[in-house]
């Protein structure tokens, strides 16, 4: 089914860049913390093209393209004091609900197309900049503890001490450099308190970043355009990402890389709400 293929495609991206390279560039989604109970909902599309020109037994098997509907809901939940880096400090529970699917009536995530993450994040580590006060890149979102629920499976604890935003929550990553393009302008999207027609314009600054990652058998290029806005909870109004992936055998020379896929994502904020509650399916 299409939602199963989407989940597999994202899993492949994760496997290609496990370890230091991926975790070093895993945060570009959360820029600020809105008040407790705030929710923002994003919608968009995910388009994947698989290049299959070298399929056995065929001179030209042709490229295969599929498109899915993508939804992402982010919630700012309750604050609590917890120990982080050896001292007690204020932390915030954040929840991410990711749904990928396709149907004529709208999004149908199916049994494996929904993922939920609930994490406790030190408030001091949510920074609206590329580097912190000590000039250290804000490249990941540290967590005190957390839980995840994948598809129809039971919720389980997250063993890592960081939230892996990229690629399973979003293809938004931490770029070393984000270049602004022009002045802050009103974005074409409208963001309101619900899905009704009563919306307000969103003022946003357009930022562009490019990051390339390479290992012996895989190469990736992430080209991102982000619309940064203080009018939108968590700080991001819209993003467009193109992710290209190449592969080769470990022992082959660099010029042997062949492109295997291209993933294009467009996501934009649709509405925000107050009074959000945690999903009861997680602790």
PDB file of C-alpha atoms in Angstrom:
ATOM      1  CA  UNK A   1       0.000   0.000   0.000  1.00  0.00           C
ATOM      2  CA  UNK A   2       1.141   3.560  -0.651  1.00  0.00           C
ATOM      3  CA  UNK A   3       1.461   4.567   2.976  1.00  0.00           C
ATOM      4  CA  UNK A   4       3.636   1.493   3.581  1.00  0.00           C
ATOM      5  CA  UNK A   5       5.934   2.521   0.725  1.00  0.00           C
ATOM      6  CA  UNK A   6       6.206   6.028   2.204  1.00  0.00           C
ATOM      7  CA  UNK A   7       7.212   4.649   5.590  1.00  0.00           C
ATOM      8  CA  UNK A   8       9.786   2.373   3.971  1.00  0.00           C
ATOM      9  CA  UNK A   9      11.260   5.253   1.971  1.00  0.00           C
ATOM     10  CA  UNK A  10      11.788   7.323   5.116  1.00  0.00           C
ATOM     11  CA  UNK A  11      13.273   4.343   6.920  1.00  0.00           C
ATOM     12  CA  UNK A  12      15.799   3.911   4.102  1.00  0.00           C
ATOM     13  CA  UNK A  13      16.882   7.531   4.501  1.00  0.00           C
ATOM     14  CA  UNK A  14      17.355   6.973   8.226  1.00  0.00           C
ATOM     15  CA  UNK A  15      19.473   3.863   7.678  1.00  0.00           C
ATOM     16  CA  UNK A  16      21.681   5.634   5.137  1.00  0.00           C
ATOM     17  CA  UNK A  17      22.741   8.258   7.640  1.00  0.00           C
ATOM     18  CA  UNK A  18      22.767   6.642  11.069  1.00  0.00           C
ATOM     19  CA  UNK A  19      25.519   7.690  13.444  1.00  0.00           C
ATOM     20  CA  UNK A  20      27.325  10.996  13.796  1.00  0.00           C
ATOM     21  CA  UNK A  21      26.515  12.506  10.421  1.00  0.00           C
ATOM     22  CA  UNK A  22      22.738  12.325  10.716  1.00  0.00           C
ATOM     23  CA  UNK A  23      22.492  13.138  14.430  1.00  0.00           C
ATOM     24  CA  UNK A  24      24.699  16.200  13.896  1.00  0.00           C
ATOM     25  CA  UNK A  25      22.068  17.733  11.626  1.00  0.00           C
ATOM     26  CA  UNK A  26      18.802  16.555  13.094  1.00  0.00           C
ATOM     27  CA  UNK A  27      17.015  19.742  14.282  1.00  0.00           C
ATOM     28  CA  UNK A  28      15.564  22.614  12.329  1.00  0.00           C
ATOM     29  CA  UNK A  29      11.902  22.338  13.224  1.00  0.00           C
ATOM     30  CA  UNK A  30      11.537  23.899  16.697  1.00  0.00           C
ATOM     31  CA  UNK A  31      12.687  27.523  16.961  1.00  0.00           C
ATOM     32  CA  UNK A  32      10.721  28.685  19.994  1.00  0.00           C
ATOM     33  CA  UNK A  33       8.336  27.445  22.684  1.00  0.00           C
ATOM     34  CA  UNK A  34       4.763  28.783  22.632  1.00  0.00           C
ATOM     35  CA  UNK A  35       2.576  28.743  25.773  1.00  0.00           C
ATOM     36  CA  UNK A  36       1.361  25.464  27.251  1.00  0.00           C
ATOM     37  CA  UNK A  37      -1.603  24.018  25.390  1.00  0.00           C
ATOM     38  CA  UNK A  38      -0.618  25.480  22.003  1.00  0.00           C
ATOM     39  CA  UNK A  39      -1.071  23.327  18.898  1.00  0.00           C
ATOM     40  CA  UNK A  40      -0.064  23.999  15.292  1.00  0.00           C
ATOM     41  CA  UNK A  41      -1.099  21.772  12.403  1.00  0.00           C
ATOM     42  CA  UNK A  42       0.785  21.490   9.093  1.00  0.00           C
ATOM     43  CA  UNK A  43      -0.315  19.890   5.854  1.00  0.00           C
ATOM     44  CA  UNK A  44       1.357  19.292   2.509  1.00  0.00           C
ATOM     45  CA  UNK A  45       2.641  16.743   0.037  1.00  0.00           C
ATOM     46  CA  UNK A  46       5.528  14.297  -0.226  1.00  0.00           C
ATOM     47  CA  UNK A  47       6.620  13.310  -3.729  1.00  0.00           C
ATOM     48  CA  UNK A  48       9.186  10.544  -4.257  1.00  0.00           C
ATOM     49  CA  UNK A  49      10.828   9.571  -7.526  1.00  0.00           C
ATOM     50  CA  UNK A  50      12.797   6.304  -7.726  1.00  0.00           C
ATOM     51  CA  UNK A  51      15.297   6.069 -10.584  1.00  0.00           C
ATOM     52  CA  UNK A  52      15.375   2.532 -12.014  1.00  0.00           C
ATOM     53  CA  UNK A  53      17.327   2.832 -15.250  1.00  0.00           C
ATOM     54  CA  UNK A  54      19.621  -0.057 -14.310  1.00  0.00           C
ATOM     55  CA  UNK A  55      16.946  -2.616 -13.471  1.00  0.00           C
ATOM     56  CA  UNK A  56      18.062  -6.136 -14.527  1.00  0.00           C
ATOM     57  CA  UNK A  57      16.583  -7.334 -17.802  1.00  0.00           C
ATOM     58  CA  UNK A  58      15.444  -3.923 -19.001  1.00  0.00           C
ATOM     59  CA  UNK A  59      17.226  -1.284 -21.064  1.00  0.00           C
ATOM     60  CA  UNK A  60      15.128   1.490 -19.586  1.00  0.00           C
ATOM     61  CA  UNK A  61      12.633   0.575 -16.906  1.00  0.00           C
ATOM     62  CA  UNK A  62      11.655   4.217 -16.393  1.00  0.00           C
ATOM     63  CA  UNK A  63      11.387   6.325 -13.274  1.00  0.00           C
ATOM     64  CA  UNK A  64       8.623   5.664 -10.770  1.00  0.00           C
ATOM     65  CA  UNK A  65       6.979   8.618  -9.000  1.00  0.00           C
ATOM     66  CA  UNK A  66       4.449   8.495  -6.169  1.00  0.00           C
ATOM     67  CA  UNK A  67       2.886  11.221  -4.073  1.00  0.00           C
ATOM     68  CA  UNK A  68       1.466  11.153  -0.545  1.00  0.00           C
ATOM     69  CA  UNK A  69      -0.437  13.537   1.683  1.00  0.00           C
ATOM     70  CA  UNK A  70       1.529  14.605   4.767  1.00  0.00           C
ATOM     71  CA  UNK A  71       0.209  15.949   8.080  1.00  0.00           C
ATOM     72  CA  UNK A  72       2.242  17.085  11.086  1.00  0.00           C
ATOM     73  CA  UNK A  73       0.766  18.307  14.379  1.00  0.00           C
ATOM     74  CA  UNK A  74       3.018  19.759  17.085  1.00  0.00           C
ATOM     75  CA  UNK A  75       1.781  20.365  20.615  1.00  0.00           C
ATOM     76  CA  UNK A  76       3.281  22.319  23.495  1.00  0.00           C
ATOM     77  CA  UNK A  77       2.101  20.548  26.643  1.00  0.00           C
ATOM     78  CA  UNK A  78       2.800  20.921  30.358  1.00  0.00           C
ATOM     79  CA  UNK A  79       6.044  22.151  31.903  1.00  0.00           C
ATOM     80  CA  UNK A  80       7.782  20.366  34.755  1.00  0.00           C
ATOM     81  CA  UNK A  81      11.073  20.554  36.592  1.00  0.00           C
ATOM     82  CA  UNK A  82      13.575  17.847  35.698  1.00  0.00           C
ATOM     83  CA  UNK A  83      17.302  17.234  35.935  1.00  0.00           C
ATOM     84  CA  UNK A  84      19.348  18.096  32.848  1.00  0.00           C
ATOM     85  CA  UNK A  85      23.122  18.461  32.693  1.00  0.00           C
ATOM     86  CA  UNK A  86      23.375  17.934  36.434  1.00  0.00           C
ATOM     87  CA  UNK A  87      20.864  20.548  37.589  1.00  0.00           C
ATOM     88  CA  UNK A  88      17.111  20.921  37.979  1.00  0.00           C
ATOM     89  CA  UNK A  89      15.528  23.159  35.372  1.00  0.00           C
ATOM     90  CA  UNK A  90      12.247  23.873  33.641  1.00  0.00           C
ATOM     91  CA  UNK A  91      11.381  21.428  30.853  1.00  0.00           C
ATOM     92  CA  UNK A  92       8.466  21.207  28.463  1.00  0.00           C
ATOM     93  CA  UNK A  93       6.575  18.201  27.107  1.00  0.00           C
ATOM     94  CA  UNK A  94       6.286  18.375  23.316  1.00  0.00           C
ATOM     95  CA  UNK A  95       4.242  16.029  21.161  1.00  0.00           C
ATOM     96  CA  UNK A  96       4.616  15.353  17.440  1.00  0.00           C
ATOM     97  CA  UNK A  97       1.959  13.500  15.441  1.00  0.00           C
ATOM     98  CA  UNK A  98       3.121  12.558  11.930  1.00  0.00           C
ATOM     99  CA  UNK A  99       0.695  11.037   9.428  1.00  0.00           C
ATOM    100  CA  UNK A 100       1.461   9.975   5.857  1.00  0.00           C
ATOM    101  CA  UNK A 101      -1.047   8.413   3.495  1.00  0.00           C
ATOM    102  CA  UNK A 102      -3.171   8.764   0.402  1.00  0.00           C
ATOM    103  CA  UNK A 103      -6.820   8.488  -0.559  1.00  0.00           C
ATOM    104  CA  UNK A 104      -9.329  10.312  -2.720  1.00  0.00           C
ATOM    105  CA  UNK A 105     -11.248  11.500   0.358  1.00  0.00           C
ATOM    106  CA  UNK A 106      -8.183  12.855   2.171  1.00  0.00           C
ATOM    107  CA  UNK A 107      -5.413  11.493   4.301  1.00  0.00           C
ATOM    108  CA  UNK A 108      -5.765   7.852   5.318  1.00  0.00           C
ATOM    109  CA  UNK A 109      -2.657   6.877   7.229  1.00  0.00           C
ATOM    110  CA  UNK A 110      -3.503   3.191   7.522  1.00  0.00           C
ATOM    111  CA  UNK A 111      -1.970   0.870  10.152  1.00  0.00           C
ATOM    112  CA  UNK A 112       1.663   2.024   9.722  1.00  0.00           C
ATOM    113  CA  UNK A 113       1.423   5.595   8.424  1.00  0.00           C
ATOM    114  CA  UNK A 114       1.070   7.387  11.778  1.00  0.00           C
ATOM    115  CA  UNK A 115       3.902   8.087  14.218  1.00  0.00           C
ATOM    116  CA  UNK A 116       3.610   9.848  17.585  1.00  0.00           C
ATOM    117  CA  UNK A 117       6.511  11.190  19.644  1.00  0.00           C
ATOM    118  CA  UNK A 118       6.178  12.709  23.123  1.00  0.00           C
ATOM    119  CA  UNK A 119       9.361  14.150  24.639  1.00  0.00           C
ATOM    120  CA  UNK A 120      10.418  16.252  27.617  1.00  0.00           C
ATOM    121  CA  UNK A 121      12.731  19.021  26.362  1.00  0.00           C
ATOM    122  CA  UNK A 122      14.830  21.433  28.483  1.00  0.00           C
ATOM    123  CA  UNK A 123      13.386  24.871  27.756  1.00  0.00           C
ATOM    124  CA  UNK A 124      16.867  26.408  27.832  1.00  0.00           C
ATOM    125  CA  UNK A 125      17.885  24.358  24.777  1.00  0.00           C
ATOM    126  CA  UNK A 126      15.196  25.708  22.454  1.00  0.00           C
ATOM    127  CA  UNK A 127      17.143  28.495  20.747  1.00  0.00           C
ATOM    128  CA  UNK A 128      16.072  30.587  17.760  1.00  0.00           C
ATOM    129  CA  UNK A 129      19.536  30.625  16.187  1.00  0.00           C
ATOM    130  CA  UNK A 130      22.040  28.421  14.364  1.00  0.00           C
ATOM    131  CA  UNK A 131      24.480  28.507  17.305  1.00  0.00           C
ATOM    132  CA  UNK A 132      24.125  29.040  21.047  1.00  0.00           C
ATOM    133  CA  UNK A 133      25.862  31.576  23.309  1.00  0.00           C
ATOM    134  CA  UNK A 134      29.042  29.447  23.279  1.00  0.00           C
ATOM    135  CA  UNK A 135      29.028  29.280  19.451  1.00  0.00           C
ATOM    136  CA  UNK A 136      27.985  25.608  19.517  1.00  0.00           C
ATOM    137  CA  UNK A 137      25.652  24.594  16.653  1.00  0.00           C
ATOM    138  CA  UNK A 138      22.033  24.081  17.727  1.00  0.00           C
ATOM    139  CA  UNK A 139      22.019  20.860  15.750  1.00  0.00           C
ATOM    140  CA  UNK A 140      19.706  18.646  17.789  1.00  0.00           C
ATOM    141  CA  UNK A 141      16.940  18.764  20.363  1.00  0.00           C
ATOM    142  CA  UNK A 142      18.071  17.173  23.649  1.00  0.00           C
ATOM    143  CA  UNK A 143      15.447  15.342  25.707  1.00  0.00           C
ATOM    144  CA  UNK A 144      15.231  14.227  29.325  1.00  0.00           C
ATOM    145  CA  UNK A 145      12.916  11.352  28.441  1.00  0.00           C
ATOM    146  CA  UNK A 146      10.313  10.462  25.894  1.00  0.00           C
ATOM    147  CA  UNK A 147       8.010   7.934  24.243  1.00  0.00           C
ATOM    148  CA  UNK A 148       7.074   6.973  20.713  1.00  0.00           C
ATOM    149  CA  UNK A 149       4.221   5.057  19.119  1.00  0.00           C
ATOM    150  CA  UNK A 150       4.686   3.726  15.586  1.00  0.00           C
ATOM    151  CA  UNK A 151       1.543   2.769  13.682  1.00  0.00           C
ATOM    152  CA  UNK A 152      -0.685   0.366  15.592  1.00  0.00           C
ATOM    153  CA  UNK A 153       2.112  -0.798  17.902  1.00  0.00           C
ATOM    154  CA  UNK A 154       2.193  -0.002  21.627  1.00  0.00           C
ATOM    155  CA  UNK A 155       4.057   3.063  22.854  1.00  0.00           C
ATOM    156  CA  UNK A 156       7.679   2.465  23.912  1.00  0.00           C
ATOM    157  CA  UNK A 157      10.304   4.613  25.693  1.00  0.00           C
ATOM    158  CA  UNK A 158      12.826   6.509  23.575  1.00  0.00           C
ATOM    159  CA  UNK A 159      16.261   5.274  24.608  1.00  0.00           C
ATOM    160  CA  UNK A 160      18.248   8.132  23.038  1.00  0.00           C
ATOM    161  CA  UNK A 161      18.908  11.445  24.803  1.00  0.00           C
ATOM    162  CA  UNK A 162      18.059  13.428  21.645  1.00  0.00           C
ATOM    163  CA  UNK A 163      14.956  13.628  19.479  1.00  0.00           C
ATOM    164  CA  UNK A 164      15.698  12.417  15.944  1.00  0.00           C
ATOM    165  CA  UNK A 165      13.632  14.957  13.986  1.00  0.00           C
ATOM    166  CA  UNK A 166      15.253  14.084  10.653  1.00  0.00           C
ATOM    167  CA  UNK A 167      14.047  12.162   8.720  1.00  0.00           C
ATOM    168  CA  UNK A 168      11.125  10.431  10.457  1.00  0.00           C
ATOM    169  CA  UNK A 169       9.362  13.550  11.774  1.00  0.00           C
ATOM    170  CA  UNK A 170      10.382  15.978   9.029  1.00  0.00           C
ATOM    171  CA  UNK A 171      13.049  16.361   6.351  1.00  0.00           C
ATOM    172  CA  UNK A 172      13.918  19.709   7.937  1.00  0.00           C
ATOM    173  CA  UNK A 173      17.516  19.534   9.157  1.00  0.00           C
ATOM    174  CA  UNK A 174      20.012  21.842  10.825  1.00  0.00           C
ATOM    175  CA  UNK A 175      21.954  23.695   8.148  1.00  0.00           C
ATOM    176  CA  UNK A 176      25.280  25.273   9.110  1.00  0.00           C
ATOM    177  CA  UNK A 177      24.199  28.360   7.201  1.00  0.00           C
ATOM    178  CA  UNK A 178      20.760  29.750   6.369  1.00  0.00           C
ATOM    179  CA  UNK A 179      20.753  32.700   3.985  1.00  0.00           C
ATOM    180  CA  UNK A 180      17.814  35.145   4.163  1.00  0.00           C
ATOM    181  CA  UNK A 181      16.199  36.221   0.900  1.00  0.00           C
ATOM    182  CA  UNK A 182      14.627  39.655   0.990  1.00  0.00           C
ATOM    183  CA  UNK A 183      12.628  41.368   3.712  1.00  0.00           C
ATOM    184  CA  UNK A 184       9.990  39.698   5.867  1.00  0.00           C
ATOM    185  CA  UNK A 185       6.757  39.549   3.884  1.00  0.00           C
ATOM    186  CA  UNK A 186       3.213  38.328   4.332  1.00  0.00           C
ATOM    187  CA  UNK A 187       3.061  34.668   3.387  1.00  0.00           C
ATOM    188  CA  UNK A 188       0.277  33.509   1.092  1.00  0.00           C
ATOM    189  CA  UNK A 189      -0.968  30.951   3.636  1.00  0.00           C
ATOM    190  CA  UNK A 190      -3.410  31.932   6.347  1.00  0.00           C
ATOM    191  CA  UNK A 191      -3.172  30.720   9.925  1.00  0.00           C
ATOM    192  CA  UNK A 192      -6.165  30.805  12.252  1.00  0.00           C
ATOM    193  CA  UNK A 193      -7.493  29.212  15.397  1.00  0.00           C
ATOM    194  CA  UNK A 194      -9.319  26.487  13.454  1.00  0.00           C
ATOM    195  CA  UNK A 195     -10.031  25.243   9.934  1.00  0.00           C
ATOM    196  CA  UNK A 196     -12.702  27.879   9.240  1.00  0.00           C
ATOM    197  CA  UNK A 197     -12.360  30.649   6.658  1.00  0.00           C
ATOM    198  CA  UNK A 198     -11.470  33.242   9.310  1.00  0.00           C
ATOM    199  CA  UNK A 199      -7.685  33.431   9.053  1.00  0.00           C
ATOM    200  CA  UNK A 200      -4.948  36.009   9.467  1.00  0.00           C
ATOM    201  CA  UNK A 201      -1.940  36.611   7.205  1.00  0.00           C
ATOM    202  CA  UNK A 202       1.446  35.311   8.342  1.00  0.00           C
ATOM    203  CA  UNK A 203       4.571  37.466   8.142  1.00  0.00           C
ATOM    204  CA  UNK A 204       7.649  35.345   7.448  1.00  0.00           C
ATOM    205  CA  UNK A 205      11.289  35.580   6.420  1.00  0.00           C
ATOM    206  CA  UNK A 206      12.497  33.260   3.652  1.00  0.00           C
ATOM    207  CA  UNK A 207      15.682  31.303   4.500  1.00  0.00           C
ATOM    208  CA  UNK A 208      17.640  28.993   2.185  1.00  0.00           C
ATOM    209  CA  UNK A 209      20.112  26.267   3.190  1.00  0.00           C
ATOM    210  CA  UNK A 210      21.979  23.427   1.472  1.00  0.00           C
ATOM    211  CA  UNK A 211      23.645  20.475   3.222  1.00  0.00           C
ATOM    212  CA  UNK A 212      25.483  17.514   1.682  1.00  0.00           C
ATOM    213  CA  UNK A 213      26.344  14.310   3.534  1.00  0.00           C
ATOM    214  CA  UNK A 214      28.438  11.410   2.296  1.00  0.00           C
ATOM    215  CA  UNK A 215      29.555   7.959   3.392  1.00  0.00           C
ATOM    216  CA  UNK A 216      31.383   5.201   1.535  1.00  0.00           C
ATOM    217  CA  UNK A 217      28.207   3.866  -0.089  1.00  0.00           C
ATOM    218  CA  UNK A 218      25.740   6.775   0.098  1.00  0.00           C
ATOM    219  CA  UNK A 219      25.532  10.469  -0.652  1.00  0.00           C
ATOM    220  CA  UNK A 220      22.726  12.897   0.143  1.00  0.00           C
ATOM    221  CA  UNK A 221      21.963  16.517  -0.701  1.00  0.00           C
ATOM    222  CA  UNK A 222      19.302  18.418   1.211  1.00  0.00           C
ATOM    223  CA  UNK A 223      18.134  21.741  -0.242  1.00  0.00           C
ATOM    224  CA  UNK A 224      15.726  23.573   2.057  1.00  0.00           C
ATOM    225  CA  UNK A 225      13.689  26.742   1.855  1.00  0.00           C
ATOM    226  CA  UNK A 226      12.223  27.712   5.224  1.00  0.00           C
ATOM    227  CA  UNK A 227       9.749  30.454   6.044  1.00  0.00           C
ATOM    228  CA  UNK A 228      10.634  31.613   9.567  1.00  0.00           C
ATOM    229  CA  UNK A 229       7.821  33.415  11.386  1.00  0.00           C
ATOM    230  CA  UNK A 230       7.176  34.612  14.918  1.00  0.00           C
ATOM    231  CA  UNK A 231       3.458  34.627  14.017  1.00  0.00           C
ATOM    232  CA  UNK A 232       3.412  30.814  13.979  1.00  0.00           C
ATOM    233  CA  UNK A 233       3.797  28.618  17.080  1.00  0.00           C
ATOM    234  CA  UNK A 234       7.232  26.947  17.224  1.00  0.00           C
ATOM    235  CA  UNK A 235       8.549  29.470  14.671  1.00  0.00           C
ATOM    236  CA  UNK A 236       8.201  27.785  11.268  1.00  0.00           C
ATOM    237  CA  UNK A 237       5.372  28.714   8.869  1.00  0.00           C
ATOM    238  CA  UNK A 238       6.315  26.668   5.822  1.00  0.00           C
ATOM    239  CA  UNK A 239       9.093  24.591   4.331  1.00  0.00           C
ATOM    240  CA  UNK A 240      10.038  23.147   0.967  1.00  0.00           C
ATOM    241  CA  UNK A 241      12.737  20.481   0.848  1.00  0.00           C
ATOM    242  CA  UNK A 242      14.348  18.540  -1.966  1.00  0.00           C
ATOM    243  CA  UNK A 243      16.332  15.498  -0.818  1.00  0.00           C
ATOM    244  CA  UNK A 244      18.469  13.690  -3.429  1.00  0.00           C
ATOM    245  CA  UNK A 245      20.056  10.318  -2.651  1.00  0.00           C
ATOM    246  CA  UNK A 246      22.873   8.548  -4.504  1.00  0.00           C
ATOM    247  CA  UNK A 247      24.448   5.154  -3.784  1.00  0.00           C
ATOM    248  CA  UNK A 248      27.337   2.883  -4.835  1.00  0.00           C
ATOM    249  CA  UNK A 249      29.343  -0.053  -3.540  1.00  0.00           C
ATOM    250  CA  UNK A 250      31.736   0.754  -0.674  1.00  0.00           C
ATOM    251  CA  UNK A 251      34.805  -0.076  -2.752  1.00  0.00           C
ATOM    252  CA  UNK A 252      33.758   1.820  -5.907  1.00  0.00           C
ATOM    253  CA  UNK A 253      35.313   5.232  -6.681  1.00  0.00           C
ATOM    254  CA  UNK A 254      33.307   8.437  -5.989  1.00  0.00           C
ATOM    255  CA  UNK A 255      32.395   8.878  -9.657  1.00  0.00           C
ATOM    256  CA  UNK A 256      30.430   5.598  -9.455  1.00  0.00           C
ATOM    257  CA  UNK A 257      27.627   7.218  -7.445  1.00  0.00           C
ATOM    258  CA  UNK A 258      24.249   6.877  -9.159  1.00  0.00           C
ATOM    259  CA  UNK A 259      21.116   8.693  -8.143  1.00  0.00           C
ATOM    260  CA  UNK A 260      18.516   6.354  -6.706  1.00  0.00           C
ATOM    261  CA  UNK A 261      15.814   8.711  -5.466  1.00  0.00           C
ATOM    262  CA  UNK A 262      14.526  12.239  -5.103  1.00  0.00           C
ATOM    263  CA  UNK A 263      12.089  13.267  -2.361  1.00  0.00           C
ATOM    264  CA  UNK A 264      10.309  16.620  -2.547  1.00  0.00           C
ATOM    265  CA  UNK A 265       8.330  17.923   0.414  1.00  0.00           C
ATOM    266  CA  UNK A 266       6.083  20.950   0.787  1.00  0.00           C
ATOM    267  CA  UNK A 267       4.488  21.598   4.177  1.00  0.00           C
ATOM    268  CA  UNK A 268       2.709  24.681   5.484  1.00  0.00           C
ATOM    269  CA  UNK A 269       0.893  25.696   8.655  1.00  0.00           C
ATOM    270  CA  UNK A 270      -2.878  25.430   8.326  1.00  0.00           C
ATOM    271  CA  UNK A 271      -4.263  26.278  11.757  1.00  0.00           C
ATOM    272  CA  UNK A 272      -3.379  26.691  15.409  1.00  0.00           C
ATOM    273  CA  UNK A 273      -5.348  25.997  18.566  1.00  0.00           C
ATOM    274  CA  UNK A 274      -5.164  26.487  22.316  1.00  0.00           C
ATOM    275  CA  UNK A 275      -6.055  24.044  25.049  1.00  0.00           C
ATOM    276  CA  UNK A 276      -4.275  21.111  23.400  1.00  0.00           C
ATOM    277  CA  UNK A 277      -4.109  17.871  25.394  1.00  0.00           C
ATOM    278  CA  UNK A 278      -1.621  14.989  25.203  1.00  0.00           C
ATOM    279  CA  UNK A 279      -2.557  11.930  23.177  1.00  0.00           C
ATOM    280  CA  UNK A 280      -3.953   9.369  25.668  1.00  0.00           C
ATOM    281  CA  UNK A 281      -2.253   6.513  23.812  1.00  0.00           C
ATOM    282  CA  UNK A 282       1.145   7.557  25.244  1.00  0.00           C
ATOM    283  CA  UNK A 283       2.209   7.692  28.916  1.00  0.00           C
TER     284      UNK A 283
END
